[in-house]
GROMACS .gro file of C-alpha atoms in nm:
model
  100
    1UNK     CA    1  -6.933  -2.513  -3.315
    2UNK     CA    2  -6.761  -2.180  -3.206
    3UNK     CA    3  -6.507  -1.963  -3.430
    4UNK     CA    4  -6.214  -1.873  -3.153
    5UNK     CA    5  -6.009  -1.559  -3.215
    6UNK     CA    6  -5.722  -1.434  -3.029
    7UNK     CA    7  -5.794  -1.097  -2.851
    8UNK     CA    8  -5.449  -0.994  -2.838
    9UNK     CA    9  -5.129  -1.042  -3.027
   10UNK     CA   10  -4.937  -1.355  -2.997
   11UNK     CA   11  -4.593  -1.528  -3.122
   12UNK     CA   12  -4.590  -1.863  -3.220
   13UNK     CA   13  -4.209  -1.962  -3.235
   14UNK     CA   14  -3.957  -2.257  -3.139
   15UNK     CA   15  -4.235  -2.491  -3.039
   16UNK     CA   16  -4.441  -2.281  -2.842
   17UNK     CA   17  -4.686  -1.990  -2.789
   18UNK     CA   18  -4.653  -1.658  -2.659
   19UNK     CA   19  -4.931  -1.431  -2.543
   20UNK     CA   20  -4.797  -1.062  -2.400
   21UNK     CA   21  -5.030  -0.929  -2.099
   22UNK     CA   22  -5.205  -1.233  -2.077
   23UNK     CA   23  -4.967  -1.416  -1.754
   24UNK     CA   24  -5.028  -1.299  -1.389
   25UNK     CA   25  -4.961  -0.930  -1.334
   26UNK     CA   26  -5.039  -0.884  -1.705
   27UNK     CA   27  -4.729  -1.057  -1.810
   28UNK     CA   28  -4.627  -1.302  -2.075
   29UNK     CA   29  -4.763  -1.591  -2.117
   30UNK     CA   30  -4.534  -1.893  -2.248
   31UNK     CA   31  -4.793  -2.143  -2.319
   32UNK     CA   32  -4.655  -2.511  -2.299
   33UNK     CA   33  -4.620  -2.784  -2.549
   34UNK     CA   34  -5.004  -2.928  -2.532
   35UNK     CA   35  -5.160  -2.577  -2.503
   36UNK     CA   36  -4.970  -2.453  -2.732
   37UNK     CA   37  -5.092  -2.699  -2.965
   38UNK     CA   38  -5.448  -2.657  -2.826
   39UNK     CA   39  -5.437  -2.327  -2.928
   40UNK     CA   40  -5.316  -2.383  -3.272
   41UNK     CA   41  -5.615  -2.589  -3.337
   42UNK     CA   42  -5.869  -2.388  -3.184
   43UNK     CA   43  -5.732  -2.053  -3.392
   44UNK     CA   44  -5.723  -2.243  -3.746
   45UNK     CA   45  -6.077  -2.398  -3.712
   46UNK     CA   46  -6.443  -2.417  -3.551
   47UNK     CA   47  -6.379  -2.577  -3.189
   48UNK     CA   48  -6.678  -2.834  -3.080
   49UNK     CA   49  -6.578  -2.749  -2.699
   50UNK     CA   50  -6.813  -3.038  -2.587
   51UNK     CA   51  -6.562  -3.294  -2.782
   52UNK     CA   52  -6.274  -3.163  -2.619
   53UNK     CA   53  -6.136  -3.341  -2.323
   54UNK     CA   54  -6.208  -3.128  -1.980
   55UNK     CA   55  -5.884  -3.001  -1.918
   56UNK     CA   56  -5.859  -2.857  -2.275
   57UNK     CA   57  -6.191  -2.724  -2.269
   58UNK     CA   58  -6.161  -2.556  -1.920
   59UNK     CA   59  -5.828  -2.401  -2.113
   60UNK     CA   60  -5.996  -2.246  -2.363
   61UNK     CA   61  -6.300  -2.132  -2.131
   62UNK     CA   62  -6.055  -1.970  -1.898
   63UNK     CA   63  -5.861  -1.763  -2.179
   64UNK     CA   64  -6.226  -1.669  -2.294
   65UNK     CA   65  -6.346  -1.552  -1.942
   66UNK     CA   66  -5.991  -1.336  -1.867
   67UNK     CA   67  -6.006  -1.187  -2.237
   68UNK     CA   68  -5.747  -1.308  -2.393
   69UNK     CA   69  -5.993  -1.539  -2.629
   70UNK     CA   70  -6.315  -1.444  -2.821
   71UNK     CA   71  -6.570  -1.712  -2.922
   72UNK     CA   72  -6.833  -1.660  -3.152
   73UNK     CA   73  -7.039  -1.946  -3.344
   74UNK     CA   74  -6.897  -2.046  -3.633
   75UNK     CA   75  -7.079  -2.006  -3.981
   76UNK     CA   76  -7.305  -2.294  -4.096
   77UNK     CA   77  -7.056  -2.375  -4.389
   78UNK     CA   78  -6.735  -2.352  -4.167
   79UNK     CA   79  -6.863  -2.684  -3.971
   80UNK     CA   80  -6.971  -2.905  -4.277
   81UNK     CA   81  -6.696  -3.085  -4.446
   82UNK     CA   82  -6.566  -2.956  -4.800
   83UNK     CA   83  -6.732  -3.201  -5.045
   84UNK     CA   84  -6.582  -2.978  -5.341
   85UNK     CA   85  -6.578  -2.580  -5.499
   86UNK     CA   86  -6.835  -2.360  -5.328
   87UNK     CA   87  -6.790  -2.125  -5.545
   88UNK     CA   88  -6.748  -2.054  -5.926
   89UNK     CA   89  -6.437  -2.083  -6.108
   90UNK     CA   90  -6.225  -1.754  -6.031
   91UNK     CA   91  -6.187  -1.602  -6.412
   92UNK     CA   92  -5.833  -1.523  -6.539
   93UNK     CA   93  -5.684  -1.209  -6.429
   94UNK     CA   94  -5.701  -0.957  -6.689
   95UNK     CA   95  -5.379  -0.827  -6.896
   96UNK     CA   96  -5.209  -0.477  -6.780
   97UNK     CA   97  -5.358  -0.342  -7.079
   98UNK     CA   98  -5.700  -0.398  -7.018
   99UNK     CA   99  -5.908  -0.114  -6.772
  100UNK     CA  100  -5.597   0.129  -6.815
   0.00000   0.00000   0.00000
């Protein structure tokens, strides 16, 4: 499982993605529909890229190899499934008048 991160700034907006300097001639990319949504995925969570159909896959591997993307294996805990709190209960936020 990899952890993808964008290398550069993006806007996601009206449907689709935009990715400045990463187009031909270091111009902006409008990303369609499916790689737009492609991209989505692979941003929000650890990417299996062997269970990704090849033309997806080859997607993300070519953003990776011109920059734009940075892959780096995800955590152990970031690829099990949530079976319930990891951690301990958060405690109550102290009143303004406490630590003043």
């Amino acid at each position: 499982m990899l952890r993808i991160t964008s290398e550069l700034p993006y806007l996601d907006q009206a449907g689709h993605v935009y990715v400045p300097l990463a187009g031909p001639a270091r111009s902006c990319l409008k990303l369609n529909r499916h790689a737009s949504r492609i991209w989505r995925e692979a941003l929000r969570c650890p990417v299996d890229l062997d269970t990704l159909p090849e033309p997806d896959r080859d997607f993300l591997l070519g953003l990776t190899r011109n920059g734009v993307l940075r892959t780096t294996p995800a955590p152990a805990a970031a690829s099990r499934p949530v079976s319930g709190p990891a951690s301990a209960p958060v405690p109550a936020p102290a009143s303004p008048s406490e630590g003043v």
